[in-house]
CSV table of N, CA and C in Angstrom, one decimal:
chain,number,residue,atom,x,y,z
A,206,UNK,N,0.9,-1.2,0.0
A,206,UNK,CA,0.0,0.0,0.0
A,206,UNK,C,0.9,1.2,0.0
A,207,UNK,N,0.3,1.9,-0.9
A,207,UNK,CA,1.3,3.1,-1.0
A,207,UNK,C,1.1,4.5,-0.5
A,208,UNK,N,1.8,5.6,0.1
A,208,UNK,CA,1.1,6.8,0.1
A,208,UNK,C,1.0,7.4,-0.6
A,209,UNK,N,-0.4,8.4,-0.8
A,209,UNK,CA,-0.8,9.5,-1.6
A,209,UNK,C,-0.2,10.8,-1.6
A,210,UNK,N,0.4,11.0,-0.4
A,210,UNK,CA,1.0,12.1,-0.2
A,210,UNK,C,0.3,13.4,0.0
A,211,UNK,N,-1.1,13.5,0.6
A,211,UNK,CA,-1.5,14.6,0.1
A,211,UNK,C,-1.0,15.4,0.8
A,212,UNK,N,-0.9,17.0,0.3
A,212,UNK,CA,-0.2,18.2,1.1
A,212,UNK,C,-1.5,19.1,2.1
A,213,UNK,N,-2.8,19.0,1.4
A,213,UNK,CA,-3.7,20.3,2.3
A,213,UNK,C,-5.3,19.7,1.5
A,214,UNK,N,-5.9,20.3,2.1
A,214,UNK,CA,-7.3,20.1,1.8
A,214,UNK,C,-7.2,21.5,0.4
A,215,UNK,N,-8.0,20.8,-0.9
A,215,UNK,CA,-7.7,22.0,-1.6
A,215,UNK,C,-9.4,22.7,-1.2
A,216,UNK,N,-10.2,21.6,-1.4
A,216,UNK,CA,-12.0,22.4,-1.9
A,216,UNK,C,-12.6,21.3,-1.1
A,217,UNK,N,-13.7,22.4,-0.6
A,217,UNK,CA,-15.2,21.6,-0.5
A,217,UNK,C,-16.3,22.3,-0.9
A,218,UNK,N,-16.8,21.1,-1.7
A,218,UNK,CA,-18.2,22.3,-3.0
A,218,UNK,C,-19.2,22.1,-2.4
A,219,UNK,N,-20.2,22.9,-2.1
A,219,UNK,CA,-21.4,23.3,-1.0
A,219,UNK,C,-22.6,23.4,-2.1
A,220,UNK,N,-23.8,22.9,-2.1
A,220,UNK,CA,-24.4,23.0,-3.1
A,220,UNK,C,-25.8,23.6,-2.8
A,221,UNK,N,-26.5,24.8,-2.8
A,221,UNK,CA,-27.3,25.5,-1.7
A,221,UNK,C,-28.8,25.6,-2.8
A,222,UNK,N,-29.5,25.8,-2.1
A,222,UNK,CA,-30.6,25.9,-2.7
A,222,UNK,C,-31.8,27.5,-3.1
A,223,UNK,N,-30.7,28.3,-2.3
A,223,UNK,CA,-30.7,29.7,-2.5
A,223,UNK,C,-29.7,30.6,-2.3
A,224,UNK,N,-29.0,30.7,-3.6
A,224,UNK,CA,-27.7,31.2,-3.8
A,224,UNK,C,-28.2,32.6,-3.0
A,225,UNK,N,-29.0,33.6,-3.2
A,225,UNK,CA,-29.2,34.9,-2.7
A,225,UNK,C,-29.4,34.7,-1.5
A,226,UNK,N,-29.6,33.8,-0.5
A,226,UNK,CA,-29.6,34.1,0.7
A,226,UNK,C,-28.3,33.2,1.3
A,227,UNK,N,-27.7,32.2,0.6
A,227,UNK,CA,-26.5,31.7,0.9
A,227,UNK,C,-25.4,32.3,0.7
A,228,UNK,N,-25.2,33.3,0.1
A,228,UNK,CA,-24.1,33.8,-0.5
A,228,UNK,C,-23.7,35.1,0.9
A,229,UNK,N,-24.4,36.0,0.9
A,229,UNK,CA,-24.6,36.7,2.4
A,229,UNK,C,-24.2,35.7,3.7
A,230,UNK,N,-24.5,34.6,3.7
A,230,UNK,CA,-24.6,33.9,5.0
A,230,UNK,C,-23.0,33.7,4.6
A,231,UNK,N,-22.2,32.9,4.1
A,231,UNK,CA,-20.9,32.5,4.4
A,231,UNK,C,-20.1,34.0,4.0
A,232,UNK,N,-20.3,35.1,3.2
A,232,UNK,CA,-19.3,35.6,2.5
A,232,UNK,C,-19.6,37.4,4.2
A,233,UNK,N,-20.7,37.4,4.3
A,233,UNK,CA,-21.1,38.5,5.6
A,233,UNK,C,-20.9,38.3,6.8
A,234,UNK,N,-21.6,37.1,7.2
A,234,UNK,CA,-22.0,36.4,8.6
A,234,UNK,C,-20.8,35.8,8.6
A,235,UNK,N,-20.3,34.5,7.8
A,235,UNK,CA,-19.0,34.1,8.5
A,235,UNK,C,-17.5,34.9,8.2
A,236,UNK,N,-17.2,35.9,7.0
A,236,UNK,CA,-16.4,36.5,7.0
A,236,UNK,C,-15.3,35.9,6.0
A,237,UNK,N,-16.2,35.3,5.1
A,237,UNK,CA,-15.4,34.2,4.2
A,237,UNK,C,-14.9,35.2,2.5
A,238,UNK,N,-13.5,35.4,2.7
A,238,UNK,CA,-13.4,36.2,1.3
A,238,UNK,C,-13.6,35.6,0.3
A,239,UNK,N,-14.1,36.4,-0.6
A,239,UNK,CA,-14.4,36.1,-2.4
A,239,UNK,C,-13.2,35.8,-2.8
A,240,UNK,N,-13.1,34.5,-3.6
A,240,UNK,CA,-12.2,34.8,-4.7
A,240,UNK,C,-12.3,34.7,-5.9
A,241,UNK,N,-13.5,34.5,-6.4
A,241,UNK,CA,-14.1,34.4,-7.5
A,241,UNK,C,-15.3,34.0,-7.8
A,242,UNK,N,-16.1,34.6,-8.6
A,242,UNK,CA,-17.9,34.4,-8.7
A,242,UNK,C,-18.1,34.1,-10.2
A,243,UNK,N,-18.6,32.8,-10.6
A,243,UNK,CA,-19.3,32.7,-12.1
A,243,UNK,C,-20.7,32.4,-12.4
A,244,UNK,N,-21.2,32.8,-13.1
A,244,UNK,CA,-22.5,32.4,-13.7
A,244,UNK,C,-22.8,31.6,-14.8
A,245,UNK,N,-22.9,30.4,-14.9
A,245,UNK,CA,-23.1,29.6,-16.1
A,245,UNK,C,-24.5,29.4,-16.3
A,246,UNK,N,-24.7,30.3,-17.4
A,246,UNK,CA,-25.8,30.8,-17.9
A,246,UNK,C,-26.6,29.6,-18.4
A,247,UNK,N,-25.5,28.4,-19.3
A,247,UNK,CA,-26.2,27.3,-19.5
A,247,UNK,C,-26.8,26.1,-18.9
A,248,UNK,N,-26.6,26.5,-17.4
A,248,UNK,CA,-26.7,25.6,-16.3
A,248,UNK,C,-27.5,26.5,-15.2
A,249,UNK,N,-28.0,27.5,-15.8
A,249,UNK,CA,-28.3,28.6,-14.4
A,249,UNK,C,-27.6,28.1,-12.8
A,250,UNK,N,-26.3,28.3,-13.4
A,250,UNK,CA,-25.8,27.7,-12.3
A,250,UNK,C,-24.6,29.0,-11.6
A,251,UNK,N,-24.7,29.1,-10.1
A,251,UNK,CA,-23.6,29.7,-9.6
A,251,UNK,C,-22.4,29.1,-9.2
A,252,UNK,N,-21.1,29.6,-9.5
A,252,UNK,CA,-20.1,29.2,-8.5
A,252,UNK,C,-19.4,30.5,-7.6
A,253,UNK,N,-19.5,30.1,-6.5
A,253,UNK,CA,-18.8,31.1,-5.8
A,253,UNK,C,-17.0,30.8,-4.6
A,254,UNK,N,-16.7,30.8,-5.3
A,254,UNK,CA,-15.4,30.4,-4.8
A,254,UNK,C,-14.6,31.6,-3.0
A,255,UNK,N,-14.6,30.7,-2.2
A,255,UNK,CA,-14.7,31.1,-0.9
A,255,UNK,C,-13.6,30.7,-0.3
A,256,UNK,N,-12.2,31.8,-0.1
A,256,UNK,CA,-11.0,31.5,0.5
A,256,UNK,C,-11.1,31.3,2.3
A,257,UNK,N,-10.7,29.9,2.7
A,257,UNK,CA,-10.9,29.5,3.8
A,257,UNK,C,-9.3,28.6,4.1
A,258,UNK,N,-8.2,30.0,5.0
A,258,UNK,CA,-6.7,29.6,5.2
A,258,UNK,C,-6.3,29.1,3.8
A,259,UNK,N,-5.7,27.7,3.5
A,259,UNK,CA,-5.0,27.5,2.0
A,259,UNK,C,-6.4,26.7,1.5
A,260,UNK,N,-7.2,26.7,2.0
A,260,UNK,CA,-8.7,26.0,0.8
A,260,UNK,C,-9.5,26.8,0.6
A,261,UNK,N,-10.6,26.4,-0.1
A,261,UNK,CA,-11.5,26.9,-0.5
A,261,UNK,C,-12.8,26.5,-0.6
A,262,UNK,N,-13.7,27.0,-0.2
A,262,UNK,CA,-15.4,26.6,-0.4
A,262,UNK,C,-16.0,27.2,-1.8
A,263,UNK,N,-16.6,25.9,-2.4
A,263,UNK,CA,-16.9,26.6,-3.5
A,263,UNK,C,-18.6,26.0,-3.5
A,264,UNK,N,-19.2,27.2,-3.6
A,264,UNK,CA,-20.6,27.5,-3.1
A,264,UNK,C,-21.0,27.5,-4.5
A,265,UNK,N,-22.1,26.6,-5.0
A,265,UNK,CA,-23.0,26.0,-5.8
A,265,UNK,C,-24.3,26.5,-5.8
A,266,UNK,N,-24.9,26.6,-6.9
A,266,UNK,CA,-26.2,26.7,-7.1
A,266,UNK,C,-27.3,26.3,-8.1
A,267,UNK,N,-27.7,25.0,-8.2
A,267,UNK,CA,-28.4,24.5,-10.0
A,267,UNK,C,-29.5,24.8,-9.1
A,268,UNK,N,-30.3,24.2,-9.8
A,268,UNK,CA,-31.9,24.1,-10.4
A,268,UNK,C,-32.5,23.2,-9.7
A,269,UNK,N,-33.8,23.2,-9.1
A,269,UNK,CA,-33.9,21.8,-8.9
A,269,UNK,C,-33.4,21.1,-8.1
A,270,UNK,N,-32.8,21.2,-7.3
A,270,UNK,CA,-31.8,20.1,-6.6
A,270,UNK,C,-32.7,19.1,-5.5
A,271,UNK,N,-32.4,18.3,-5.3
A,271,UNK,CA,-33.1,17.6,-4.4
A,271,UNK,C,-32.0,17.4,-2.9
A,272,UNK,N,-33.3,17.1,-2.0
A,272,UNK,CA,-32.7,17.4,-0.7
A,272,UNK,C,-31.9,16.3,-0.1
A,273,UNK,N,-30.9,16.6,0.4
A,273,UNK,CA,-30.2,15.6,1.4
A,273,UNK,C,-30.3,15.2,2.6
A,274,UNK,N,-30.8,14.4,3.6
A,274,UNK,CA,-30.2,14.3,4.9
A,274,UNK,C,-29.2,14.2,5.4
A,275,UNK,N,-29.0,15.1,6.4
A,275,UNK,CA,-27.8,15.4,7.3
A,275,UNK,C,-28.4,15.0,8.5
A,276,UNK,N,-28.8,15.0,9.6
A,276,UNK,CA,-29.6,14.5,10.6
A,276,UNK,C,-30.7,13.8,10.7
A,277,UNK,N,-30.5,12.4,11.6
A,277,UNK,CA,-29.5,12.5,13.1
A,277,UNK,C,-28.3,11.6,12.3
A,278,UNK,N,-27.8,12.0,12.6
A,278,UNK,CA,-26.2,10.6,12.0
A,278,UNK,C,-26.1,10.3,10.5
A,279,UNK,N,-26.6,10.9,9.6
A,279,UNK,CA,-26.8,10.2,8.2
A,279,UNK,C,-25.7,10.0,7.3
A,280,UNK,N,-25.4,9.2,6.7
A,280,UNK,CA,-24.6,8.5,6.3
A,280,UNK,C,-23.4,9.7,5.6
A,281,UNK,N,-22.3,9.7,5.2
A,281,UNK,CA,-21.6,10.7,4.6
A,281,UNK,C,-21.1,11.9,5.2
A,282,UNK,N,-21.2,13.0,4.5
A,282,UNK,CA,-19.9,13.8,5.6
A,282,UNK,C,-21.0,14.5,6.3
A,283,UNK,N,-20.3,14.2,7.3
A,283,UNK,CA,-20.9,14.7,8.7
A,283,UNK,C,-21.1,16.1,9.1
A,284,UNK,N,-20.0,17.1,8.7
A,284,UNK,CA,-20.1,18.1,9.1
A,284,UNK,C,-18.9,18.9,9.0
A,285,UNK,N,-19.1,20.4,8.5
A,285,UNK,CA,-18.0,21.3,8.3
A,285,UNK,C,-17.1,21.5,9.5
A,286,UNK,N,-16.3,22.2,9.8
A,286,UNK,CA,-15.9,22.4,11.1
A,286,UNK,C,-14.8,23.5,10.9
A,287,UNK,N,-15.4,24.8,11.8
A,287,UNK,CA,-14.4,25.9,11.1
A,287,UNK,C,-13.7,26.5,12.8
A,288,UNK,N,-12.5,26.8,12.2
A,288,UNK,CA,-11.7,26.9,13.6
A,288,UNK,C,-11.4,28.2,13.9
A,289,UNK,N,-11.7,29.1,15.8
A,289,UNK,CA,-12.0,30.3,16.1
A,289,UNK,C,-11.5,30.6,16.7
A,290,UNK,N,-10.6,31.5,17.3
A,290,UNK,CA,-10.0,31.7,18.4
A,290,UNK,C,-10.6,32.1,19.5
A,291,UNK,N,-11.6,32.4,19.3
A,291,UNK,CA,-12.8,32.8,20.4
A,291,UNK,C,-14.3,32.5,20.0
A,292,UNK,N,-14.5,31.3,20.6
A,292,UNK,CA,-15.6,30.8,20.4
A,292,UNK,C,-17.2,31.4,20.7
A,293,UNK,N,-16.9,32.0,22.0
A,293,UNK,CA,-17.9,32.7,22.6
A,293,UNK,C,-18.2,33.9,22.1
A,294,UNK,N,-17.5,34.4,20.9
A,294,UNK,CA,-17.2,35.9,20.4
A,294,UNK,C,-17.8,35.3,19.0
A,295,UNK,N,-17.8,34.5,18.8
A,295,UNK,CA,-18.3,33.4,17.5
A,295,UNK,C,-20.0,33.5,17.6
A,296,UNK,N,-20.2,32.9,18.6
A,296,UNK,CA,-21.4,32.1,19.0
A,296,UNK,C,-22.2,33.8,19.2
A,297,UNK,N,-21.7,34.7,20.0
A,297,UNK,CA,-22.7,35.7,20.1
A,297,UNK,C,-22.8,36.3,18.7
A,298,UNK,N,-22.0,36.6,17.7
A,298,UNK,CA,-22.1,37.2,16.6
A,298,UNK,C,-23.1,36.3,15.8
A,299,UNK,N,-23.3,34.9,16.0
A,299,UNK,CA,-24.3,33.8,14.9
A,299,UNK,C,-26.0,34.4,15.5
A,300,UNK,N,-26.0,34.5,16.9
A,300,UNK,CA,-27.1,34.8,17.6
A,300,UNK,C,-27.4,35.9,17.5
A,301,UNK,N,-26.9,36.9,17.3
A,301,UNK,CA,-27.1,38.7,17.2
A,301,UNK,C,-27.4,38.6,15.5
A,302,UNK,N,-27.6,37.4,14.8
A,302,UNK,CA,-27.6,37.5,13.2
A,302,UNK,C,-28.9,36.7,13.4
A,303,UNK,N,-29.4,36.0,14.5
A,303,UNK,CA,-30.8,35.4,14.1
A,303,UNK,C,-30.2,33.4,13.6
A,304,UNK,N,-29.0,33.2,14.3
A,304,UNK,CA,-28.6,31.8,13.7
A,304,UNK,C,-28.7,31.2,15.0
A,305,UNK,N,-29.7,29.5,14.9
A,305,UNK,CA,-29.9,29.1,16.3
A,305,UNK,C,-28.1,28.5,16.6
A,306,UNK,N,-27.5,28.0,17.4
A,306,UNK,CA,-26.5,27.9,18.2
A,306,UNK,C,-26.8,26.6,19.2
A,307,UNK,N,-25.9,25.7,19.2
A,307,UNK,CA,-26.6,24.7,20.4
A,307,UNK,C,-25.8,25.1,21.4
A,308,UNK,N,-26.1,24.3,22.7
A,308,UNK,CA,-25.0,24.9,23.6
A,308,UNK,C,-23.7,24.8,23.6
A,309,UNK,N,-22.7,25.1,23.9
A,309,UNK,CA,-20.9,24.9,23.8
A,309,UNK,C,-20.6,23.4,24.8
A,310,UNK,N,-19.7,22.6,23.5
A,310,UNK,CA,-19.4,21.4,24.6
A,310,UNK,C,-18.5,21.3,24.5
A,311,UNK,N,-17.6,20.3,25.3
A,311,UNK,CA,-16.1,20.3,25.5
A,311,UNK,C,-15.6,18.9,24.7
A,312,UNK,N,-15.2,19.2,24.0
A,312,UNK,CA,-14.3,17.3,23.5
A,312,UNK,C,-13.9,16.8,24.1
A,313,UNK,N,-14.7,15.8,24.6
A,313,UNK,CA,-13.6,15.1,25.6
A,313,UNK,C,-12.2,14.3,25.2
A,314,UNK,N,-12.0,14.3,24.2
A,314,UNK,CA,-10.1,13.6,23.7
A,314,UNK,C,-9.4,15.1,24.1
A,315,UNK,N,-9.9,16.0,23.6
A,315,UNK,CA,-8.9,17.2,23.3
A,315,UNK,C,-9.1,18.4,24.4
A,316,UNK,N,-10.2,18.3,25.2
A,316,UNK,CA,-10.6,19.2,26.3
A,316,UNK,C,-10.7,20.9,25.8
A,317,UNK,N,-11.1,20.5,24.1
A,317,UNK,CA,-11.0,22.1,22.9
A,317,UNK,C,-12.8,22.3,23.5
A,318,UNK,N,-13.1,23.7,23.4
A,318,UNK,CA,-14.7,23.8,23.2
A,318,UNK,C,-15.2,23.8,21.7
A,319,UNK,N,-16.6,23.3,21.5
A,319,UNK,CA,-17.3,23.1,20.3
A,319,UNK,C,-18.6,23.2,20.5
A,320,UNK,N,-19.1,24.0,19.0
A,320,UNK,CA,-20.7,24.0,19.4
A,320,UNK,C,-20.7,23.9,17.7
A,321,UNK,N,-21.7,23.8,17.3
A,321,UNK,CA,-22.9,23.4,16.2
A,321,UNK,C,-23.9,24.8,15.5
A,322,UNK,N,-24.0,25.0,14.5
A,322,UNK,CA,-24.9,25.9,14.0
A,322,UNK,C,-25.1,25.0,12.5
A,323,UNK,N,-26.0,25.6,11.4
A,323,UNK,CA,-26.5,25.2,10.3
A,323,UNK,C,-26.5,26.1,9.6
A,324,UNK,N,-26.0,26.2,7.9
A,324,UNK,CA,-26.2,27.1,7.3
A,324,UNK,C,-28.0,27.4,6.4
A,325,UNK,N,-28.0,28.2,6.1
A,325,UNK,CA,-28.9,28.4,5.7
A,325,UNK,C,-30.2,27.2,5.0
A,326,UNK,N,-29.7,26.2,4.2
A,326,UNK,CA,-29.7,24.8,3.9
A,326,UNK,C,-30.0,23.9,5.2
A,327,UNK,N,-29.4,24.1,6.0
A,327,UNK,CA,-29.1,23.0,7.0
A,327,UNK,C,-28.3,22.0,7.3
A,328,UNK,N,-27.3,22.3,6.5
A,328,UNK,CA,-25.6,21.6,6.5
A,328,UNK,C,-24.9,21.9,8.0
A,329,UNK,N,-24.7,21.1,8.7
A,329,UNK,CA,-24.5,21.5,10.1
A,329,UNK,C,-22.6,22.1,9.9
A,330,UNK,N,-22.5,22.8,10.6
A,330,UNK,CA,-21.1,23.7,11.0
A,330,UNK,C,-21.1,23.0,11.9
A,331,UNK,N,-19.6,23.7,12.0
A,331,UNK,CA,-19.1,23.3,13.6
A,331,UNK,C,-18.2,24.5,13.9
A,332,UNK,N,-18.1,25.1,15.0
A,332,UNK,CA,-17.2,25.8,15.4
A,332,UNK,C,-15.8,25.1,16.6
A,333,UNK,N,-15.0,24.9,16.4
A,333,UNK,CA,-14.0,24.8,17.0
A,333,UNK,C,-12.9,25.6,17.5
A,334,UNK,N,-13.0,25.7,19.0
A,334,UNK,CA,-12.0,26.7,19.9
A,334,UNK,C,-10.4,26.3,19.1
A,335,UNK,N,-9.9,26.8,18.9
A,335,UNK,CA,-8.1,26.8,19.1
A,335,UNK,C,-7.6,26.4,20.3
């Protein structure tokens, strides 16, 4: 068995079902820079490319889409997880914006704090202390 070697996480493509209200939520609310926006006209489709440290979220938008389960446990990726140096300065900024927040818990391997929000979709986040 051999290694792949990988160096970094490059992309994760997010596929929303309302680009106008998605687009404000990651690029306002979480503070996520632009690095490029396209419109394929023949796809009425958005891409919005979203610098996050050396990766990128690249924010989707077709037609149509049908819905996914994410909760309770559902099979596949579980959940984003974005890292804060101040959690509590996090969590009040999601709540002063009208975003529910579960309570703050502690990892028990790592004794890091973590709490939970959902984007607009309902793709669950994660916030993680430093």
């Amino acid at each position: 068995l051999s290694m792949l070697n990988f160096s970094s996480l490059h992309h994760i493509p997010i596929i929303c079902s309302d680009y106008e209200r998605s687009k404000p939520f990651y690029t306002q609310l979480l503070g996520l820079e632009i690095i490029s926006e396209f419109y394929r006209k023949e796809r009425d489709s958005y891409k919005l490319d979203l610098k996050i440290g050396d990766a990128q979220i690249e924010l989707f938008s077709f037609p149509n889409t049908p819905e996914r389960p994410s909760r309770p446990e559902a099979r596949g990726l579980r959940h984003l997880a974005f890292v804060t140096d101040d959690i509590d300065k996090a969590v009040k900024q999601l709540k002063e914006n009208n975003v529910e927040v579960e309570p703050i818990r502690i990892d028990e391997l790592t004794g890091k704090r973590f709490t939970f929000f959902a984007d607009p979709d309902h793709l669950p986040l994660e916030l993680y202390e430093k």
